[in-house]
CSV table of C-alpha atoms in Angstrom, one decimal:
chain,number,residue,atom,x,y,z
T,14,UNK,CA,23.9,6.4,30.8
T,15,UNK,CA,23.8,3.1,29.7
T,16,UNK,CA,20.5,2.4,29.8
T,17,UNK,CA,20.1,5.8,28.0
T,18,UNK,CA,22.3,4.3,25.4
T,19,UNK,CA,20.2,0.6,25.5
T,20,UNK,CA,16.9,3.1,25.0
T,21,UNK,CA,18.7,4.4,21.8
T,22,UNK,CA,19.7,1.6,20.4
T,23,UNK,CA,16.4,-0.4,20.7
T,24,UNK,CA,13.2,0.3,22.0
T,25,UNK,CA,10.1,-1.6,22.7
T,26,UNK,CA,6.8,-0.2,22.5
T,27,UNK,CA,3.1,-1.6,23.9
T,28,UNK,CA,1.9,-3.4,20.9
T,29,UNK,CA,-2.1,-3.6,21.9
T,30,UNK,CA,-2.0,0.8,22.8
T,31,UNK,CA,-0.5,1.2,18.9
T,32,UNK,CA,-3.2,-1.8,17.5
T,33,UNK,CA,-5.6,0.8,18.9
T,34,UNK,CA,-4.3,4.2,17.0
T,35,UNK,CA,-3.1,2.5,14.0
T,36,UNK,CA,-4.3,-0.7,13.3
T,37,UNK,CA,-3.5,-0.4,9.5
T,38,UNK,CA,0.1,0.4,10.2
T,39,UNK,CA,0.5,-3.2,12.2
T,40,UNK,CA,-0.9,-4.9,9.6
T,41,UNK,CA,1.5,-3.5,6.6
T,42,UNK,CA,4.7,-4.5,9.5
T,43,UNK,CA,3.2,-8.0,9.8
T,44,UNK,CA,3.4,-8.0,6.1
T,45,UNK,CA,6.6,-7.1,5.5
T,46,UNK,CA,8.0,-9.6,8.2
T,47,UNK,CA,6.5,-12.1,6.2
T,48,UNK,CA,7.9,-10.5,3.4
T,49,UNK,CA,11.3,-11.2,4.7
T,50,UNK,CA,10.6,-14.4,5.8
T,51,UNK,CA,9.2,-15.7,2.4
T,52,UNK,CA,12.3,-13.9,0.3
T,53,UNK,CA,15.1,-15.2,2.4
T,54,UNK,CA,13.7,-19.1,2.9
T,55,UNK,CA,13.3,-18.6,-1.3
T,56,UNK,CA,16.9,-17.0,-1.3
T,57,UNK,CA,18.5,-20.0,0.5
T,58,UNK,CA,16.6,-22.7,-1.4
T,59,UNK,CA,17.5,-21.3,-4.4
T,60,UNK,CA,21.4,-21.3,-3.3
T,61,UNK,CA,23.8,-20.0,-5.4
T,62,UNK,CA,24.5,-15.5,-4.9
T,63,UNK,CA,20.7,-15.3,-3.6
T,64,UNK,CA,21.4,-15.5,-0.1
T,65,UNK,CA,24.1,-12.6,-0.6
T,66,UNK,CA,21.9,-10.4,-2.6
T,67,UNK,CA,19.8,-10.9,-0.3
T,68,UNK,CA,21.9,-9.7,2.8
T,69,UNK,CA,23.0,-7.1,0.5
T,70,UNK,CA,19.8,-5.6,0.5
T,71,UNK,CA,19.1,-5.3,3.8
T,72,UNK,CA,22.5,-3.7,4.6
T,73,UNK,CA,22.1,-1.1,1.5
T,74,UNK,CA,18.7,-0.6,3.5
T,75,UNK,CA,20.5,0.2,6.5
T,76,UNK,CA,22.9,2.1,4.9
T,77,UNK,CA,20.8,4.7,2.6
T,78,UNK,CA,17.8,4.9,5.1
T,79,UNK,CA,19.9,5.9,8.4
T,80,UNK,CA,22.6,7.8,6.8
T,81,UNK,CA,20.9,10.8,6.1
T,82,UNK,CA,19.0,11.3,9.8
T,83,UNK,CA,22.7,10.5,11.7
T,84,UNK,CA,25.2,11.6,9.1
T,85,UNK,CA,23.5,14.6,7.6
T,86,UNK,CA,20.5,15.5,10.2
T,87,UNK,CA,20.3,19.2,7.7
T,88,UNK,CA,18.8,16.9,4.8
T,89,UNK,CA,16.7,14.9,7.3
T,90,UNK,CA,12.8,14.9,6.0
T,91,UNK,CA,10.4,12.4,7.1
T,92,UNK,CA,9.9,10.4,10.4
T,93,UNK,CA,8.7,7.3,10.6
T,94,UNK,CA,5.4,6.3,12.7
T,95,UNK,CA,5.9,4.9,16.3
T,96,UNK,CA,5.8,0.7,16.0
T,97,UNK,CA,6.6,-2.2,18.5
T,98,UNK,CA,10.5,-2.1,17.9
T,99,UNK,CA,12.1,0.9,17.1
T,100,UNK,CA,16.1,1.7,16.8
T,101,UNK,CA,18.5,4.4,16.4
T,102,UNK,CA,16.3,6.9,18.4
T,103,UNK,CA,13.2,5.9,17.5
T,104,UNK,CA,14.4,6.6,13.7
T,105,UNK,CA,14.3,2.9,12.3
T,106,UNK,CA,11.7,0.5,12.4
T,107,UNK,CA,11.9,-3.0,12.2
T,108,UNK,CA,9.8,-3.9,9.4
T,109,UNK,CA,11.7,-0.8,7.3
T,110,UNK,CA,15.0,-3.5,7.6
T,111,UNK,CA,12.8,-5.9,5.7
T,112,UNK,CA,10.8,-3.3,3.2
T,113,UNK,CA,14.6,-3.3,0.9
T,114,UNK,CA,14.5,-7.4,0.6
T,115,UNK,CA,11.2,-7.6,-0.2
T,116,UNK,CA,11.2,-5.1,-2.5
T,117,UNK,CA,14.4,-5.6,-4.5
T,118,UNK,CA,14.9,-9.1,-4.2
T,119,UNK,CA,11.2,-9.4,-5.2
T,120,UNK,CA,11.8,-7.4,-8.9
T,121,UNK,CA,15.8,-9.0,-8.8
T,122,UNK,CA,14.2,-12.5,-9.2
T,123,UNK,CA,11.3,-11.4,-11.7
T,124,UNK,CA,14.3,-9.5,-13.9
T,125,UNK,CA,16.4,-12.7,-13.7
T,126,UNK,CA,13.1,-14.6,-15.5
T,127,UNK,CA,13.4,-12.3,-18.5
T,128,UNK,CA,17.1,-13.2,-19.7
T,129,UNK,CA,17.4,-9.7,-20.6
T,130,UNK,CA,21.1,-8.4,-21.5
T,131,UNK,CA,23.4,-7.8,-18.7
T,132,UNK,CA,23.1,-3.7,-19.8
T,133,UNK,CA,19.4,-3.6,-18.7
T,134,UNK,CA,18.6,-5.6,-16.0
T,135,UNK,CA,19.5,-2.7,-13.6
T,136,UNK,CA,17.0,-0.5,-15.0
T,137,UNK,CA,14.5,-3.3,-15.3
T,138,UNK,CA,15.0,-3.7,-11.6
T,139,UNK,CA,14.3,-0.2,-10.7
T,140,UNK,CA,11.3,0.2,-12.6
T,141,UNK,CA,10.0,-3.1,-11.0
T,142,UNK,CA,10.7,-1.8,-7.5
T,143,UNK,CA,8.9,1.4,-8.1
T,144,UNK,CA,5.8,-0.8,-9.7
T,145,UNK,CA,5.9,-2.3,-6.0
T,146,UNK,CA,6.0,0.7,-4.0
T,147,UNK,CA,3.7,2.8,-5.5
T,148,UNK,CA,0.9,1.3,-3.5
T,149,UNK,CA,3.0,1.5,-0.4
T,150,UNK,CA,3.6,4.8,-0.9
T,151,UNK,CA,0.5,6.3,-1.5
T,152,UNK,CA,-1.8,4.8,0.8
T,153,UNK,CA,0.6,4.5,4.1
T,154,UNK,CA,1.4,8.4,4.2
T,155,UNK,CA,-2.8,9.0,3.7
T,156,UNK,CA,-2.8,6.5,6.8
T,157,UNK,CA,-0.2,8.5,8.7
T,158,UNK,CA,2.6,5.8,8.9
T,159,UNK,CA,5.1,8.6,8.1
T,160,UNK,CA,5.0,12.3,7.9
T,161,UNK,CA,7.2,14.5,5.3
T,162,UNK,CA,8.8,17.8,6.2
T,163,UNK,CA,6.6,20.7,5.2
T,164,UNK,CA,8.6,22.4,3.4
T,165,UNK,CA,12.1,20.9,2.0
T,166,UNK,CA,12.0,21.9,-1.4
T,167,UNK,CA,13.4,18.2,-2.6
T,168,UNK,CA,10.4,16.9,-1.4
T,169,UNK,CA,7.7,19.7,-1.9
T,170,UNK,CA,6.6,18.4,-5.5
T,171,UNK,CA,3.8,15.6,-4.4
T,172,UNK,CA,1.6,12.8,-6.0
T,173,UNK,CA,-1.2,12.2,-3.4
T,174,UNK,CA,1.1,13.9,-0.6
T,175,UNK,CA,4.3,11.5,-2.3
T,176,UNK,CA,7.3,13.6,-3.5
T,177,UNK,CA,7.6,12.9,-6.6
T,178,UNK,CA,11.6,12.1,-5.4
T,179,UNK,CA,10.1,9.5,-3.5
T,180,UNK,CA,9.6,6.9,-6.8
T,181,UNK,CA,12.6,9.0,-8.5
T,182,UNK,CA,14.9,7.5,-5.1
T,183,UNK,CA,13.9,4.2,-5.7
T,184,UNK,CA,14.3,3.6,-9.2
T,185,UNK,CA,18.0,5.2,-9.3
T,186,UNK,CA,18.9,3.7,-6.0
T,187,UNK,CA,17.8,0.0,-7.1
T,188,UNK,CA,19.5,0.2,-10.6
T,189,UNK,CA,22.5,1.4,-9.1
T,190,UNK,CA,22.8,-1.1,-6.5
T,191,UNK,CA,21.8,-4.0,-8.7
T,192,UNK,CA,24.6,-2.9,-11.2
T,193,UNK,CA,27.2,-2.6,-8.8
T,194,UNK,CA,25.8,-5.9,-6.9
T,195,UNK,CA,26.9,-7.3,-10.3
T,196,UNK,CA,29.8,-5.5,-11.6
T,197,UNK,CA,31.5,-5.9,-8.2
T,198,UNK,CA,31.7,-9.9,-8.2
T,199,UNK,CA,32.7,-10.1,-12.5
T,200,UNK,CA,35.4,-7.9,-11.3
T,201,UNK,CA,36.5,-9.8,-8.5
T,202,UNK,CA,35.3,-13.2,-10.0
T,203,UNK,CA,35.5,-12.9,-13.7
T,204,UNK,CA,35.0,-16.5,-15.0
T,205,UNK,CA,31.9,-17.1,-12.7
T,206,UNK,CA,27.8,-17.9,-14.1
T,207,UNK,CA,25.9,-14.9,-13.0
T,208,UNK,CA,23.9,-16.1,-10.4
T,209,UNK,CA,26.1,-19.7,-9.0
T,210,UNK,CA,28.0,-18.7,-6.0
T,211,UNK,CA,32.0,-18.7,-6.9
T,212,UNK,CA,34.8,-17.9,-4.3
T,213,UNK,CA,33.2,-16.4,-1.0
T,214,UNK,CA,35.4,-13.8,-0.6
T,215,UNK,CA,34.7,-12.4,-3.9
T,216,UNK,CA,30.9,-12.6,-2.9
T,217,UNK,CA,31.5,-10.7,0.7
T,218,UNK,CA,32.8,-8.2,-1.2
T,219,UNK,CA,30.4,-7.6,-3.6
T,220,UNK,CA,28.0,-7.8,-0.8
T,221,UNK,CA,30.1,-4.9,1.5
T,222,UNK,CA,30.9,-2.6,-1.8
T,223,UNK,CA,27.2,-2.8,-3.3
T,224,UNK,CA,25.9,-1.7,0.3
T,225,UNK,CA,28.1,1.4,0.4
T,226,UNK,CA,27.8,2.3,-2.8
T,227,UNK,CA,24.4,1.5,-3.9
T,228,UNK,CA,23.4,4.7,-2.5
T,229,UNK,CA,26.2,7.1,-3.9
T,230,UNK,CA,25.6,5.6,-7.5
T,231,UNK,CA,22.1,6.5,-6.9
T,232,UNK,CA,22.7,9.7,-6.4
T,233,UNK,CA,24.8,10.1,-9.7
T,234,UNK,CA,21.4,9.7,-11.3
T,235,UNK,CA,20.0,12.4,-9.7
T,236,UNK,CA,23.1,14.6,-10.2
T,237,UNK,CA,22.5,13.7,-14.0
T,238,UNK,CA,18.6,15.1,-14.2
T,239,UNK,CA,17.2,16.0,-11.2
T,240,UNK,CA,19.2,18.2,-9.7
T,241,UNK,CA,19.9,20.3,-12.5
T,242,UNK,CA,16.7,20.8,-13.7
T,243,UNK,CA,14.8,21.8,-10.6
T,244,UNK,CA,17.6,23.4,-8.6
T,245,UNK,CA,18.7,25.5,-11.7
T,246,UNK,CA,15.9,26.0,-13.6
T,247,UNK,CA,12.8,24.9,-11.6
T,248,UNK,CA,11.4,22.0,-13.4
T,249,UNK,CA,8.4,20.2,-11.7
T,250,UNK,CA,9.9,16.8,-9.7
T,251,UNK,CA,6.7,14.9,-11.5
T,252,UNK,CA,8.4,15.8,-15.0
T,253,UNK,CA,12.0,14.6,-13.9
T,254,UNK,CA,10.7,11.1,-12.7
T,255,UNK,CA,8.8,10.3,-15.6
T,256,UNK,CA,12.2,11.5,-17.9
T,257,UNK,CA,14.2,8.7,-15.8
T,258,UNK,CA,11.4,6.5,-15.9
T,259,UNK,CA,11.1,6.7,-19.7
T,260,UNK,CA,14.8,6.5,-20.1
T,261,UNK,CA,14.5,3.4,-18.2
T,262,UNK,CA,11.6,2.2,-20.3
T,263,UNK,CA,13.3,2.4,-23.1
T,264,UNK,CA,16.7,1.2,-22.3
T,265,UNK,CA,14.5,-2.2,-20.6
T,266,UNK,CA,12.3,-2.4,-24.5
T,267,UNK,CA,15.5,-2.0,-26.4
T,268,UNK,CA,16.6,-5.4,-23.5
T,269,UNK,CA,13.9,-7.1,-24.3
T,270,UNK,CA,14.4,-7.1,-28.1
T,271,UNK,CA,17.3,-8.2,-27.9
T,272,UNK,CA,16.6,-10.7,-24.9
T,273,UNK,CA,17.6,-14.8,-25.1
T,274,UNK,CA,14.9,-16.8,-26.1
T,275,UNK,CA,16.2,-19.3,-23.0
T,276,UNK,CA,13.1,-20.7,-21.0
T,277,UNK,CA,12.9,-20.7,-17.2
T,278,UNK,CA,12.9,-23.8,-15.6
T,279,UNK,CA,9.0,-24.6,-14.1
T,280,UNK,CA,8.2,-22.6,-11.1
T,281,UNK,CA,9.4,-24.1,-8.1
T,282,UNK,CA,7.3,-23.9,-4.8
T,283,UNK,CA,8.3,-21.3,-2.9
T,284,UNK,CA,8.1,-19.7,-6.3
T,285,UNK,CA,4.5,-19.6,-6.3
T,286,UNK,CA,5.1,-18.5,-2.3
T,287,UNK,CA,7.0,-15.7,-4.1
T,288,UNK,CA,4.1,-14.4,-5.5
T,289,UNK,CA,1.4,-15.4,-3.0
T,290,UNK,CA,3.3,-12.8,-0.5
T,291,UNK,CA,3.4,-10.2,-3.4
T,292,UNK,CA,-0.1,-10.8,-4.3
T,293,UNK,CA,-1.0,-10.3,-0.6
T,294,UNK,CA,1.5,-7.0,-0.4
T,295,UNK,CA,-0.9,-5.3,-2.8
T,296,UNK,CA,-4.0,-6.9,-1.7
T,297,UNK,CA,-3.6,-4.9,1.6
T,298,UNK,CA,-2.8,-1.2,0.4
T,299,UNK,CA,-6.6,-2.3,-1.9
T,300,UNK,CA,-8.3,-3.4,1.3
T,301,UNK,CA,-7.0,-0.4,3.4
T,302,UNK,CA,-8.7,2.6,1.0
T,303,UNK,CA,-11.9,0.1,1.1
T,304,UNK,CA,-12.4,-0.8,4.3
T,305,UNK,CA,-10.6,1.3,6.8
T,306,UNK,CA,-10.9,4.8,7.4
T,307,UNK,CA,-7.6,7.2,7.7
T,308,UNK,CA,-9.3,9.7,9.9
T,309,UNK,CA,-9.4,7.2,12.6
T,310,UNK,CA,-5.6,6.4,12.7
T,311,UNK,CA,-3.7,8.3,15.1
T,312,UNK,CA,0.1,8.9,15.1
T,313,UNK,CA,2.0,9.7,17.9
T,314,UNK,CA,6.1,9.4,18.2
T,315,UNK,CA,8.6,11.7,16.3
T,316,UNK,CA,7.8,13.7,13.2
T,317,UNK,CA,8.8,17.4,12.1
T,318,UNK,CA,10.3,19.4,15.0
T,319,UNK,CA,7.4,22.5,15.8
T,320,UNK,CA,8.8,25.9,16.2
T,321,UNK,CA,8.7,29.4,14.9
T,322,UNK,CA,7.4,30.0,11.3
T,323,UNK,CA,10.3,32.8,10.1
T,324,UNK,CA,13.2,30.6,11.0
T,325,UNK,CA,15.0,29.0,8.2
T,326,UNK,CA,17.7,26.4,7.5
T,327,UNK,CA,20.0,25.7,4.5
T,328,UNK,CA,20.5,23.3,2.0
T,329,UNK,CA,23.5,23.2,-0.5
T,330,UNK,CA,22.7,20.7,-3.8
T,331,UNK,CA,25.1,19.0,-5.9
T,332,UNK,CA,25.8,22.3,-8.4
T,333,UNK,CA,26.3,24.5,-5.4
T,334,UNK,CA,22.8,26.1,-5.3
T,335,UNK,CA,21.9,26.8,-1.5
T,336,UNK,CA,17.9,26.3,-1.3
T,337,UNK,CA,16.0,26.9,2.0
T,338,UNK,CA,13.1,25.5,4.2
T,339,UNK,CA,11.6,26.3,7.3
T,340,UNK,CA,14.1,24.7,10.3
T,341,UNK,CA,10.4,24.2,12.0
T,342,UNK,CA,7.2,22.8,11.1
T,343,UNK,CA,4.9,25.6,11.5
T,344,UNK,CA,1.4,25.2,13.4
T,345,UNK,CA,-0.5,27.8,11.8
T,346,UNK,CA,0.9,27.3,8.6
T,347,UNK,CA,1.2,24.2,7.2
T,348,UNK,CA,0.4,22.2,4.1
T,349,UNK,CA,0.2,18.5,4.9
T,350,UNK,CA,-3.1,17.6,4.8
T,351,UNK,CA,-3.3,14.2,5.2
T,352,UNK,CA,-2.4,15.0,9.5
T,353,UNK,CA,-4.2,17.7,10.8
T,354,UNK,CA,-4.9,17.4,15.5
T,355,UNK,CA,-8.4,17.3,15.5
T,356,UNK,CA,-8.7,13.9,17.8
T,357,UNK,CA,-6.2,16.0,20.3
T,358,UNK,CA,-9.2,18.0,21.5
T,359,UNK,CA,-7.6,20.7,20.0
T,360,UNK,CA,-4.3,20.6,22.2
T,361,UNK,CA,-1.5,20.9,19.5
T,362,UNK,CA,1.7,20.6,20.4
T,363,UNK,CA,4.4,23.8,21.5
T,364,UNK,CA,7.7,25.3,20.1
T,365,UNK,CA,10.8,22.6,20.8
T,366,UNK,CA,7.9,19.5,20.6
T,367,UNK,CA,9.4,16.6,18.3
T,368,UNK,CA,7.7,13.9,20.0
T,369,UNK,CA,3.7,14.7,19.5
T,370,UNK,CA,0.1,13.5,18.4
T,371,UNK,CA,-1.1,14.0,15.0
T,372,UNK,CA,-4.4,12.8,13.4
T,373,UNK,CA,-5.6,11.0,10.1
T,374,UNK,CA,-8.0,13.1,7.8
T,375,UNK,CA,-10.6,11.6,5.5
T,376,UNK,CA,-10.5,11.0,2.2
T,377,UNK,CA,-11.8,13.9,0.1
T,378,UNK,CA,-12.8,10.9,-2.5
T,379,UNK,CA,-12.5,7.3,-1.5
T,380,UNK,CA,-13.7,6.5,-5.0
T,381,UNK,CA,-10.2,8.4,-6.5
T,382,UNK,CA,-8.0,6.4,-4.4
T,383,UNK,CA,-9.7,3.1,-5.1
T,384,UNK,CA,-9.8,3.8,-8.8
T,385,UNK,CA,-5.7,4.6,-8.7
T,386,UNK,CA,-4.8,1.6,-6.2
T,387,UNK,CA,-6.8,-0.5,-8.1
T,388,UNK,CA,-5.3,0.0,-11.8
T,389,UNK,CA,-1.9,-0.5,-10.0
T,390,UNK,CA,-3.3,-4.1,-8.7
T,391,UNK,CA,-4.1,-4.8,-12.7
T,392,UNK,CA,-0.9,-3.3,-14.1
T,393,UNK,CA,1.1,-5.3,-11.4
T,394,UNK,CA,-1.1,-8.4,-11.8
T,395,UNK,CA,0.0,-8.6,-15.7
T,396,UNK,CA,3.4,-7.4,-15.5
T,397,UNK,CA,4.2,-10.3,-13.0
T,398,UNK,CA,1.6,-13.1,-14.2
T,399,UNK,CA,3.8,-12.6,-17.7
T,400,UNK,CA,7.3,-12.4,-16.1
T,401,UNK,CA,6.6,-15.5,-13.9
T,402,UNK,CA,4.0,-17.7,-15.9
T,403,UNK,CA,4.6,-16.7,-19.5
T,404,UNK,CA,8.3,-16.5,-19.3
T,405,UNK,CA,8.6,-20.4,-17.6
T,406,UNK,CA,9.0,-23.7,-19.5
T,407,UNK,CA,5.6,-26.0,-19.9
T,408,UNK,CA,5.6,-29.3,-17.9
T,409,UNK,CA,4.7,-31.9,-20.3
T,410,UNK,CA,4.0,-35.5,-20.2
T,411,UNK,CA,4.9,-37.7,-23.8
T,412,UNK,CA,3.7,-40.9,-23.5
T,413,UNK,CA,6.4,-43.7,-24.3
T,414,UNK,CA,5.6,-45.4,-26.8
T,415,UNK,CA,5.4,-49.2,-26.0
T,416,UNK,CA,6.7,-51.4,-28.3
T,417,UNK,CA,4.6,-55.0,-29.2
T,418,UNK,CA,5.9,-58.2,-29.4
T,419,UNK,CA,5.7,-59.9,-32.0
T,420,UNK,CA,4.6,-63.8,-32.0
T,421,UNK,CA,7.4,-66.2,-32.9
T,422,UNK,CA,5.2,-68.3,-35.9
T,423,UNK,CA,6.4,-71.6,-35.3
């Protein structure tokens, strides 16, 4: 029993036997371990609340990512690929506990650059973190580092197999936490500069209460468009992203108008680390659709439980609408076509099977993907090279003048 319970908890897994099925998946962990790294030796240089945001992020990581597979299993709908360290039944991996820092403390420190008004950082923040998981997002499912379920109808609205919810989840999640990261320590600690560090405990709690309730603010902002929209009256999901996003947008341009003309201080050296490790996050997902091939990455470890076709499961939204999706993924009938078990030799797996082999397909156009992950790169490259380089006070170097003596005349 116990070691049962050790096995839950943590489990190791033969790193050169998963190099050799997904090599592409390795390299996107080892990036996001550096990811961490980088963030949090920037987060304790800089001192002040950055070491607690960045705590914070991890544990509303924690917190939002695991709640729904252990709390609410019914509203469970993707499974992550098997990697070398795995927790909570092989539902958590390691480098997913750093994907939150580097993501939100990554656009948290580039918002903090524009001296924006307190009212639109949050949504600043949001759009920021969805500008650096798009990449992420579309090339690691075509590479089979997760799979969705087939047929939840909150995620069945996709962008190159991404729900649509997916980019949605991350810009409401982020502003929420960021505002309540906030809001929580002026509450507790009124009188204190935004980002110094004032009493600790008022900074635990602002840590402890954005963590919990990060996730529940985000899903306010669901509540507010999504939900009623396509629940009641079947709008697309792609149409209720971009209305948030826009919303967003134009809360973030009305910021900037009315910004502080404050300069940053010059860019410190882990600074330019900073955005070394975010130039090198995007310069992966670019180098994966040119140079590796998705057919040849193969998946095995949990993903959607197979069974019968006809039986169905229930889902109750926010307004009270019960929507329905197929309890099991369906072998015959399926639409997720970036996995398909062609490299099984045909052996697919059988009714009850959670645990099972799936297989990478090609790209119906290479050229598509490149194009898309490659505007991303540019849009990303200007939108940071401006936040971090055009936002930053110039070092110059006045010469003193030197004053000349003049000759005594005797």
């Amino acid at each position: 029993m116990e070691n049962a319970w050790i096995d839950w908890l943590v489990k190791i897994n033969n790193i050169q036997t998963l190099w050799e099925a997904q090599p592409t998946y390795l390299i996107a962990q080892a990036s996001y371990c550096l990811a961490a790294l980088v963030t949090s030796i920037h987060a304790f240089k800089n001192g002040g609340r950055w070491p607690y945001l960045w705590l914070a992020t991890v544990l509303h990581g924690l917190f939002t990512d695991n709640f729904w597979s252990i709390a609410l299993p019914e509203y469970d709908n993707f499974w992550h690929s098997t990697t070398p360290v795995m927790f909570l039944g092989s539902r958590l991996p390691l480098h997913i506990i750093f994907l939150y820092p580097t993501f939100i403390y990554h656009a948290s420190y580039a918002v903090s650059k524009l001296n924006l008004p307190s009212y639109a950082e949050p949504f600043a923040a949001g759009l920021l973190v969805v500008l650096i998981d798009i990449p992420y997002d579309i090339v690691s499912v075509k590479f089979v580092h997760w799979t969705w379920h087939d047929t939840d109808p909150n995620i069945f609205d996709r962008h190159y197999w991404v729900p649509w919810n997916s980019y949605y989840f991350h810009a409401s999640f982020t502003a929420s936490f960021y505002f309540i990261f906030h809001a929580s320590r002026r509450f507790f600690a009124p009188n204190e500069e935004k980002w110094s560090s004032g009493k600790k405990s008022a900074e635990w709690k602002s840590v402890i209460i954005s963590s919990l309730l990060g996730m529940p603010g985000g899903i306010l902002l669901f509540v507010t468009i999504y939900h009623p929209l396509h629940d009641i009256w079947n709008v697309h999901g792609e149409v209720t992203f971009f209305m948030l996003c826009s919303i967003f947008s134009l809360i973030v341009f009305i910021g900037l108008l009315n910004r502080s003309d404050k300069a940053n201080e010059p860019l410190s050296f882990m600074d330019y680390v900073m955005v070394i490790q975010l130039s090198l996050h995007y310069a992966i997902y670019w180098i994966f659709v040119v140079f590796f091939s998705p057919e040849r990455e193969r998946s095995y470890g949990l993903h959607e439980p197979v069974g019968p076709c006809n039986e169905l499961s229930s889902l109750v939204t926010a307004f009270g609408q019960t929507l329905y999706r197929r309890k099991y993924l369906c072998i015959d009938d399926y639409d997720e076509k970036y996995f398909d078990f062609n490299c099984t030799g045909a052996i697919r797996p059988g009714h009850g099977a959670s645990k099972y082999l799936i297989c990478g397909t090609p790209f119906e156009n290479r050229v598509e993907y490149i194009a898309v992950v490659s505007t991303i790169l540019i849009v990303a490259a200007g939108v940071f090279y401006g936040i971090y380089f055009k936002t930053t006070k110039s070092v110059k170097t006045t010469a003193i003048p030197v004053k000349k003596s003049k000759k005594k005349l005797n």
